[in-house]
Short mmCIF file of C-alpha atoms in Angstrom, two decimals:
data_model
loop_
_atom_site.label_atom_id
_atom_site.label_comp_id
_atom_site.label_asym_id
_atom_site.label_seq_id
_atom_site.Cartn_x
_atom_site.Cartn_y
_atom_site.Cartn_z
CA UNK A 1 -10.17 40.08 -79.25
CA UNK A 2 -8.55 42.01 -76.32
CA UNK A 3 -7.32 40.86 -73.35
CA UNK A 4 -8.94 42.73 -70.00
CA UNK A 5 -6.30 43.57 -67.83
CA UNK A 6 -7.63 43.49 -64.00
CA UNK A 7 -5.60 45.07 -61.51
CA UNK A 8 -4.08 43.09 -58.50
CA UNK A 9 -6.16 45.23 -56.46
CA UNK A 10 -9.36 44.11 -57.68
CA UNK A 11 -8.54 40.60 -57.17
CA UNK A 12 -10.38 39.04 -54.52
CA UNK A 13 -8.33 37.36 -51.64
CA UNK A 14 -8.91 33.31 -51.00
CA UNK A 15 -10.40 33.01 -47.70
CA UNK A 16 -7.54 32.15 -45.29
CA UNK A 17 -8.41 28.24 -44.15
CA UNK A 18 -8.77 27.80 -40.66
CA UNK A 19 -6.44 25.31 -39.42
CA UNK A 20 -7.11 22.68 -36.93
CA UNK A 21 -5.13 22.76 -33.24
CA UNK A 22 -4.56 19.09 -32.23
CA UNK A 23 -6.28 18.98 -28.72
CA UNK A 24 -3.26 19.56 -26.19
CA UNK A 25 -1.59 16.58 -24.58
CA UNK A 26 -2.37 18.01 -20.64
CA UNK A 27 -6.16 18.88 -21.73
CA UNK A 28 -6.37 14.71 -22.49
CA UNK A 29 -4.72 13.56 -19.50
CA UNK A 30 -7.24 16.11 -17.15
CA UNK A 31 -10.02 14.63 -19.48
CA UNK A 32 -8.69 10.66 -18.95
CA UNK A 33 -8.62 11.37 -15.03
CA UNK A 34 -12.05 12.90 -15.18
CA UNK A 35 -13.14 9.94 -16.55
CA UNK A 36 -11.71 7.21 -14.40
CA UNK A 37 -13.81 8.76 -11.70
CA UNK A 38 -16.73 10.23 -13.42
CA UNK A 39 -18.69 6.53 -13.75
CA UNK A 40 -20.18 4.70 -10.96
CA UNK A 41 -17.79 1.87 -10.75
CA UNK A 42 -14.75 4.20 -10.63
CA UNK A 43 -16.55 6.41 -7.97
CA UNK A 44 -16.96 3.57 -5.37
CA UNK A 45 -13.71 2.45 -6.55
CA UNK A 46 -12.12 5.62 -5.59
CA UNK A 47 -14.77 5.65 -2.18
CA UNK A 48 -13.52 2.02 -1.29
CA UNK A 49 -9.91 3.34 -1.26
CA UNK A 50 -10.68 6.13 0.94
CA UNK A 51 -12.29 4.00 3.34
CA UNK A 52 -10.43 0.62 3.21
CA UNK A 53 -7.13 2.21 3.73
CA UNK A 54 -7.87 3.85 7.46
CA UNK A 55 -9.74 0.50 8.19
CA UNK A 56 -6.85 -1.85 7.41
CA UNK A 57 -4.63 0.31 8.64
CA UNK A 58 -6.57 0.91 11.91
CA UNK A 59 -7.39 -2.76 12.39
CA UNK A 60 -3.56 -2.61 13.24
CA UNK A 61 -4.20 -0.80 16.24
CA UNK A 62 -6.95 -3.00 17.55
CA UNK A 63 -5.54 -6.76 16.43
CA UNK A 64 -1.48 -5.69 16.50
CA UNK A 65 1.00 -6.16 19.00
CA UNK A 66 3.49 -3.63 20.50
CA UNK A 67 6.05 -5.25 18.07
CA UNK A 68 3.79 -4.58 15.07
CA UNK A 69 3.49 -1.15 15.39
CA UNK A 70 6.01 -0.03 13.26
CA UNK A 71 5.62 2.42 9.75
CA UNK A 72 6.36 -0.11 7.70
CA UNK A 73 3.64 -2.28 8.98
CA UNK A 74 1.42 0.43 8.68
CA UNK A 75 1.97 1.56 5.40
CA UNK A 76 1.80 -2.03 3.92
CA UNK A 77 -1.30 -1.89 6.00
CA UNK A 78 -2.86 1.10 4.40
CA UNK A 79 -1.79 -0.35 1.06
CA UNK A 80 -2.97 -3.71 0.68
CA UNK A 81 -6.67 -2.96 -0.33
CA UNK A 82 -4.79 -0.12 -2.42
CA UNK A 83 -2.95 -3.06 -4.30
CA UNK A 84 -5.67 -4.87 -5.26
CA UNK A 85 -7.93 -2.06 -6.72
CA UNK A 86 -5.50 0.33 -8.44
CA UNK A 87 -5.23 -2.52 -10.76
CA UNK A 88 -8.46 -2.44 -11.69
CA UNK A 89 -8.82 1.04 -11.90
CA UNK A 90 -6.13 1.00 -14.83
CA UNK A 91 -7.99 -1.67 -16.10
CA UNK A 92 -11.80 -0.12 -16.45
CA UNK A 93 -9.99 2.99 -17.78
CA UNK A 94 -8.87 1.08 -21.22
CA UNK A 95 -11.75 -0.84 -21.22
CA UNK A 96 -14.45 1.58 -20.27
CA UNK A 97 -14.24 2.92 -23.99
CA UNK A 98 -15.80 -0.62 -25.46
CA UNK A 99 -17.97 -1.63 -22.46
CA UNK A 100 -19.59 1.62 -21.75
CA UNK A 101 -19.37 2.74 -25.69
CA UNK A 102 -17.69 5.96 -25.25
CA UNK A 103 -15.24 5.34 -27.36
CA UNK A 104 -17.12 6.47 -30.75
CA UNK A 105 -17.06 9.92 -28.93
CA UNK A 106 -13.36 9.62 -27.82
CA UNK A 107 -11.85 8.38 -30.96
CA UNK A 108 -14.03 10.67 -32.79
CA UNK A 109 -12.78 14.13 -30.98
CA UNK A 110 -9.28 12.66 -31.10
CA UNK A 111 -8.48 10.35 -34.32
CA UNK A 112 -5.43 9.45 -32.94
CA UNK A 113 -5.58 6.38 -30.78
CA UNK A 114 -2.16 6.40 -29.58
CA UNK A 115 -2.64 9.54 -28.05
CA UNK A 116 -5.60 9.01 -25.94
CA UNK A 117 -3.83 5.19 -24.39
CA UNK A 118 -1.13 7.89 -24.24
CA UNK A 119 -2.80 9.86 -22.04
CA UNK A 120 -4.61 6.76 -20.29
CA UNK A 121 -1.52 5.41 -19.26
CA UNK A 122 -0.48 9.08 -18.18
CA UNK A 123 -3.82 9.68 -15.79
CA UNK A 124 -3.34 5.70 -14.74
CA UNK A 125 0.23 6.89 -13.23
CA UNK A 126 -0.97 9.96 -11.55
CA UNK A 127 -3.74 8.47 -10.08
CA UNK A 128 -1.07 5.02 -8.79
CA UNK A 129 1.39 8.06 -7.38
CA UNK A 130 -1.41 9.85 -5.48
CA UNK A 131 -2.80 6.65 -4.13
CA UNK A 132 0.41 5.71 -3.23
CA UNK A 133 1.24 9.11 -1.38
CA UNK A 134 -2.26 8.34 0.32
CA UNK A 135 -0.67 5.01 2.01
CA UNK A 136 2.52 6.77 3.03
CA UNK A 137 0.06 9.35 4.88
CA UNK A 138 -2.04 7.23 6.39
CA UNK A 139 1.17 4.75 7.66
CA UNK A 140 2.55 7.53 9.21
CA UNK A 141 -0.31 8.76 11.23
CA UNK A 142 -0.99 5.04 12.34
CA UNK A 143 2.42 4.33 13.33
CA UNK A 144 2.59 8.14 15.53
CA UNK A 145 -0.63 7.26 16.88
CA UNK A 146 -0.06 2.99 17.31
CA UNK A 147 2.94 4.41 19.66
CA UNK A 148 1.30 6.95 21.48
CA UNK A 149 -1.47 4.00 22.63
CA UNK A 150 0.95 1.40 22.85
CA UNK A 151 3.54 3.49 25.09
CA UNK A 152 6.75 2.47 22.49
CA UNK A 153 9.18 4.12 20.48
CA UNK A 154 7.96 5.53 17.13
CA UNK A 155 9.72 3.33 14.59
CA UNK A 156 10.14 4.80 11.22
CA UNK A 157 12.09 1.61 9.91
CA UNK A 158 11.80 2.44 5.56
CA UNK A 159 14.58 3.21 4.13
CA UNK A 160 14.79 5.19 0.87
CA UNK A 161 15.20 2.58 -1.36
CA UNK A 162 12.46 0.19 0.09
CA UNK A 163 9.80 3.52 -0.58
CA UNK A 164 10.63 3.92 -4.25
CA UNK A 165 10.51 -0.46 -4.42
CA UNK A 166 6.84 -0.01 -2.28
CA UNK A 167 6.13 2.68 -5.33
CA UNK A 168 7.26 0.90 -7.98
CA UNK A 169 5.41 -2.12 -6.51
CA UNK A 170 1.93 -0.60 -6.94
CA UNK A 171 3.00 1.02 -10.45
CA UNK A 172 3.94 -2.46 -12.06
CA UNK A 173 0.49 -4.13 -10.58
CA UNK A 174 -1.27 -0.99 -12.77
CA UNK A 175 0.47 -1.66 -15.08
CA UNK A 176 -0.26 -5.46 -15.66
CA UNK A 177 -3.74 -4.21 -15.38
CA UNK A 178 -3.29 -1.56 -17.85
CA UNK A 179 -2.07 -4.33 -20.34
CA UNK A 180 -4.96 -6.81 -19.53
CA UNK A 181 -6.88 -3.74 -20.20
CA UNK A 182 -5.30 -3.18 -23.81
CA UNK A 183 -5.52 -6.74 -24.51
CA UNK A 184 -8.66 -7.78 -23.67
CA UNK A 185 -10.60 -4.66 -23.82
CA UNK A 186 -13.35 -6.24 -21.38
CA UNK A 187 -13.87 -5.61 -17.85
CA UNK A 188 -15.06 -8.68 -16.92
CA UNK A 189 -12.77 -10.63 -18.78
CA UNK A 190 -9.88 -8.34 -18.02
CA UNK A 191 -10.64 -8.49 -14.13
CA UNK A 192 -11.16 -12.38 -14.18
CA UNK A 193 -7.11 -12.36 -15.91
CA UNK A 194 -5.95 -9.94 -13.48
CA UNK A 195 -7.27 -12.61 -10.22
CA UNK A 196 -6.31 -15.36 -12.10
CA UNK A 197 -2.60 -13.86 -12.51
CA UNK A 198 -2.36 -12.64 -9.03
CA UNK A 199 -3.89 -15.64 -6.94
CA UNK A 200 -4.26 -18.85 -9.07
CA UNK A 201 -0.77 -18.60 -11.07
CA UNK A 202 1.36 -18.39 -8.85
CA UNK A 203 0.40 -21.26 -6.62
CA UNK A 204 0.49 -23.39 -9.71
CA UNK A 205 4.22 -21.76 -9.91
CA UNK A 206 4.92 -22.68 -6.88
CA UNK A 207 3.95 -26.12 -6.80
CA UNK A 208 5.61 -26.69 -10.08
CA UNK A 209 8.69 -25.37 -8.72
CA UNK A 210 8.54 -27.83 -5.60
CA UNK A 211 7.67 -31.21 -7.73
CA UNK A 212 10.39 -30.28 -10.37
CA UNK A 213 13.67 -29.26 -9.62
CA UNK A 214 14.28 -27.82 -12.86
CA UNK A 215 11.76 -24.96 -12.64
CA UNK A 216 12.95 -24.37 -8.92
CA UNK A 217 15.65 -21.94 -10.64
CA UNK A 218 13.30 -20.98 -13.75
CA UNK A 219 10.95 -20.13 -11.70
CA UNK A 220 11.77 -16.22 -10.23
CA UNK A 221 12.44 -15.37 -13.44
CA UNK A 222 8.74 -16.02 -14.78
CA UNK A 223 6.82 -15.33 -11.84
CA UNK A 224 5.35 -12.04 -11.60
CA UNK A 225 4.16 -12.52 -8.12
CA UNK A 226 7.72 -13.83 -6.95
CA UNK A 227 9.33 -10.27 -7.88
CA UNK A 228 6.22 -8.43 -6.65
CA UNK A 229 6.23 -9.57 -3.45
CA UNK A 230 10.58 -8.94 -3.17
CA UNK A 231 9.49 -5.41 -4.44
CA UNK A 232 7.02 -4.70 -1.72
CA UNK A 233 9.29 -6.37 0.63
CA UNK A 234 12.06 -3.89 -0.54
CA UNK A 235 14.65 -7.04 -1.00
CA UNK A 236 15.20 -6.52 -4.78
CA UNK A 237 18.88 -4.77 -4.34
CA UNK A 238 20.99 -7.18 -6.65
CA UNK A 239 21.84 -6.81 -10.34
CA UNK A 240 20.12 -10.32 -10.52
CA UNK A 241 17.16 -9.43 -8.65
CA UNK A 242 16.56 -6.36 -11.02
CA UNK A 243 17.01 -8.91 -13.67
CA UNK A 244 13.98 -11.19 -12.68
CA UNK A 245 12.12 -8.36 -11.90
CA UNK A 246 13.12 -6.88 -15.43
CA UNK A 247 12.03 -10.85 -16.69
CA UNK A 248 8.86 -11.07 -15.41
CA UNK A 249 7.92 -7.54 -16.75
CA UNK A 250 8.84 -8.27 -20.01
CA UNK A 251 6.84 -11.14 -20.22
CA UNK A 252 3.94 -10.47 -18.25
CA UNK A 253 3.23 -6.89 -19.05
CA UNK A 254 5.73 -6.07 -22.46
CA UNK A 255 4.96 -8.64 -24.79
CA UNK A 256 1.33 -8.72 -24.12
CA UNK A 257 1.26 -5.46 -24.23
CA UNK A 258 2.60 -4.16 -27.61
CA UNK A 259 0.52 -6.57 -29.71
CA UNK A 260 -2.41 -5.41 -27.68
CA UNK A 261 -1.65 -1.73 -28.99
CA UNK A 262 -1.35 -2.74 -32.68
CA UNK A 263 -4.85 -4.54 -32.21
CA UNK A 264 -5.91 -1.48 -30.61
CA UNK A 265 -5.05 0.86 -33.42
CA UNK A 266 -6.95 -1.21 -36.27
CA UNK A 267 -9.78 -2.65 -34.16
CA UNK A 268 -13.40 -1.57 -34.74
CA UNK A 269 -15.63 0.24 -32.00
CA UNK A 270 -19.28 -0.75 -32.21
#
């Protein structure tokens, strides 16, 4: 027998494989911010900011006194309802992958689950900054126009440090509801957490810390509402202050929070 001899020429070329681009890390985030707004609840939710915010801070006008026209009035004014539903907003957009069952589509496009509560927790601090820059707006064109009516000085009485606190406060209440969000994976029982943290806790706190001396001193550096409320009141300047605040963020948003994400990663999406 002889060997046939084929030329290199004549051998047919493997078909080049066609190699899979992850999905980029911007395209997500645009896709994650669609979809915080793209459902009915986060529609109103986005509707109710847009219209609370004026309200509150126009109510200002009608029930304030000359003293109370002032921008920082206004801006916590135009904030408040802004604090209580951005929270909720980063909560329904963890959750709204096992209540509203998209997540067989999400997790199927994009294996990797650490990339789309990447890109949650991206569009969840975009959408806290805007809202944010919303209050800011609105504050200042109550507080020009709460002088003009009221025949006073404009006051423009925050500082540069007590904005970036005022930020920060409304990025850490996202936060905690990002976390719930991760942890729970339920909108109703997420939201229940979140009002249970944020009004019945820290009474309880409180009273603890009045019927036992003990936990008077414990007590800032468990609270999560004690340090909110010093951020939104721009008085957390000390290295101790940063410390509680540091403290309660550890425990109330941190530890709950990184468990939560190794759940996430092995749990099963019906």
């Amino acid at each position: 027998m002889t060997a046939t001899i084929i030329p290199p020429d004549t051998i047919e070329a493997e078909p080049a494989r066609r190699t899979a681009q992850p999905i980029p890390a911007t395209r997500l985030v645009k896709v994650e911010l669609r979809k915080m707004f793209n459902t009915r609840s986060g529609f109103w939710m986005l509707i109710s900011i847009g219209a609370l915010s004026p309200i509150s801070a126009g109510s200002l006008l009608v029930l304030g006194v000359n003293s109370d026209v002032t921008y920082q009035n206004f801006v916590r004014a135009s904030g408040f309802p802004m604090s209580v539903i951005l929270p909720i907003i980063a909560i329904l957009a963890v959750t709204g992958e096992w209540s509203q069952r998209s997540g067989l589509t999400t997790f199927t496009l994009v294996p990797s689950r650490e990339r789309v509560i990447g890109a949650k927790a991206i569009a969840t601090l975009l959408v806290g900054l805007g809202a944010v820059s919303v209050a800011f707006a609105v504050g200042a064109l109550g507080n020009v126009a709460g002088s003009a009516l009221a025949g006073v000085d404009t006051a423009w009485d925050i500082s540069l440090s007590m904005a970036l606190q005022m930020v920060l406060y409304n990025l850490v209440g996202m936060a905690f509801g990002f976390a719930l969000g991760v942890v729970l994976r339920n909108s109703a029982a997420a939201i229940v957490g979140y009002f249970v943290a944020s009004l019945v806790m820290p009474g309880i706190l409180a009273l603890l810390a009045q019927v036992r001396s003990w936990f008077e001193d414990l007590q800032p550096w468990i609270d999560w509402h004690y340090t909110q409320v010093a951020l939104l009141d721009g008085a957390t300047n000390t290295v101790k202050e940063w410390a509680m605040l540091g403290s309660t963020t550890m425990i109330w948003i941190v530890l709950p929070l990184v468990p939560g994400l190794l759940s996430l990663r092995r749990s099963e999406v019906k």
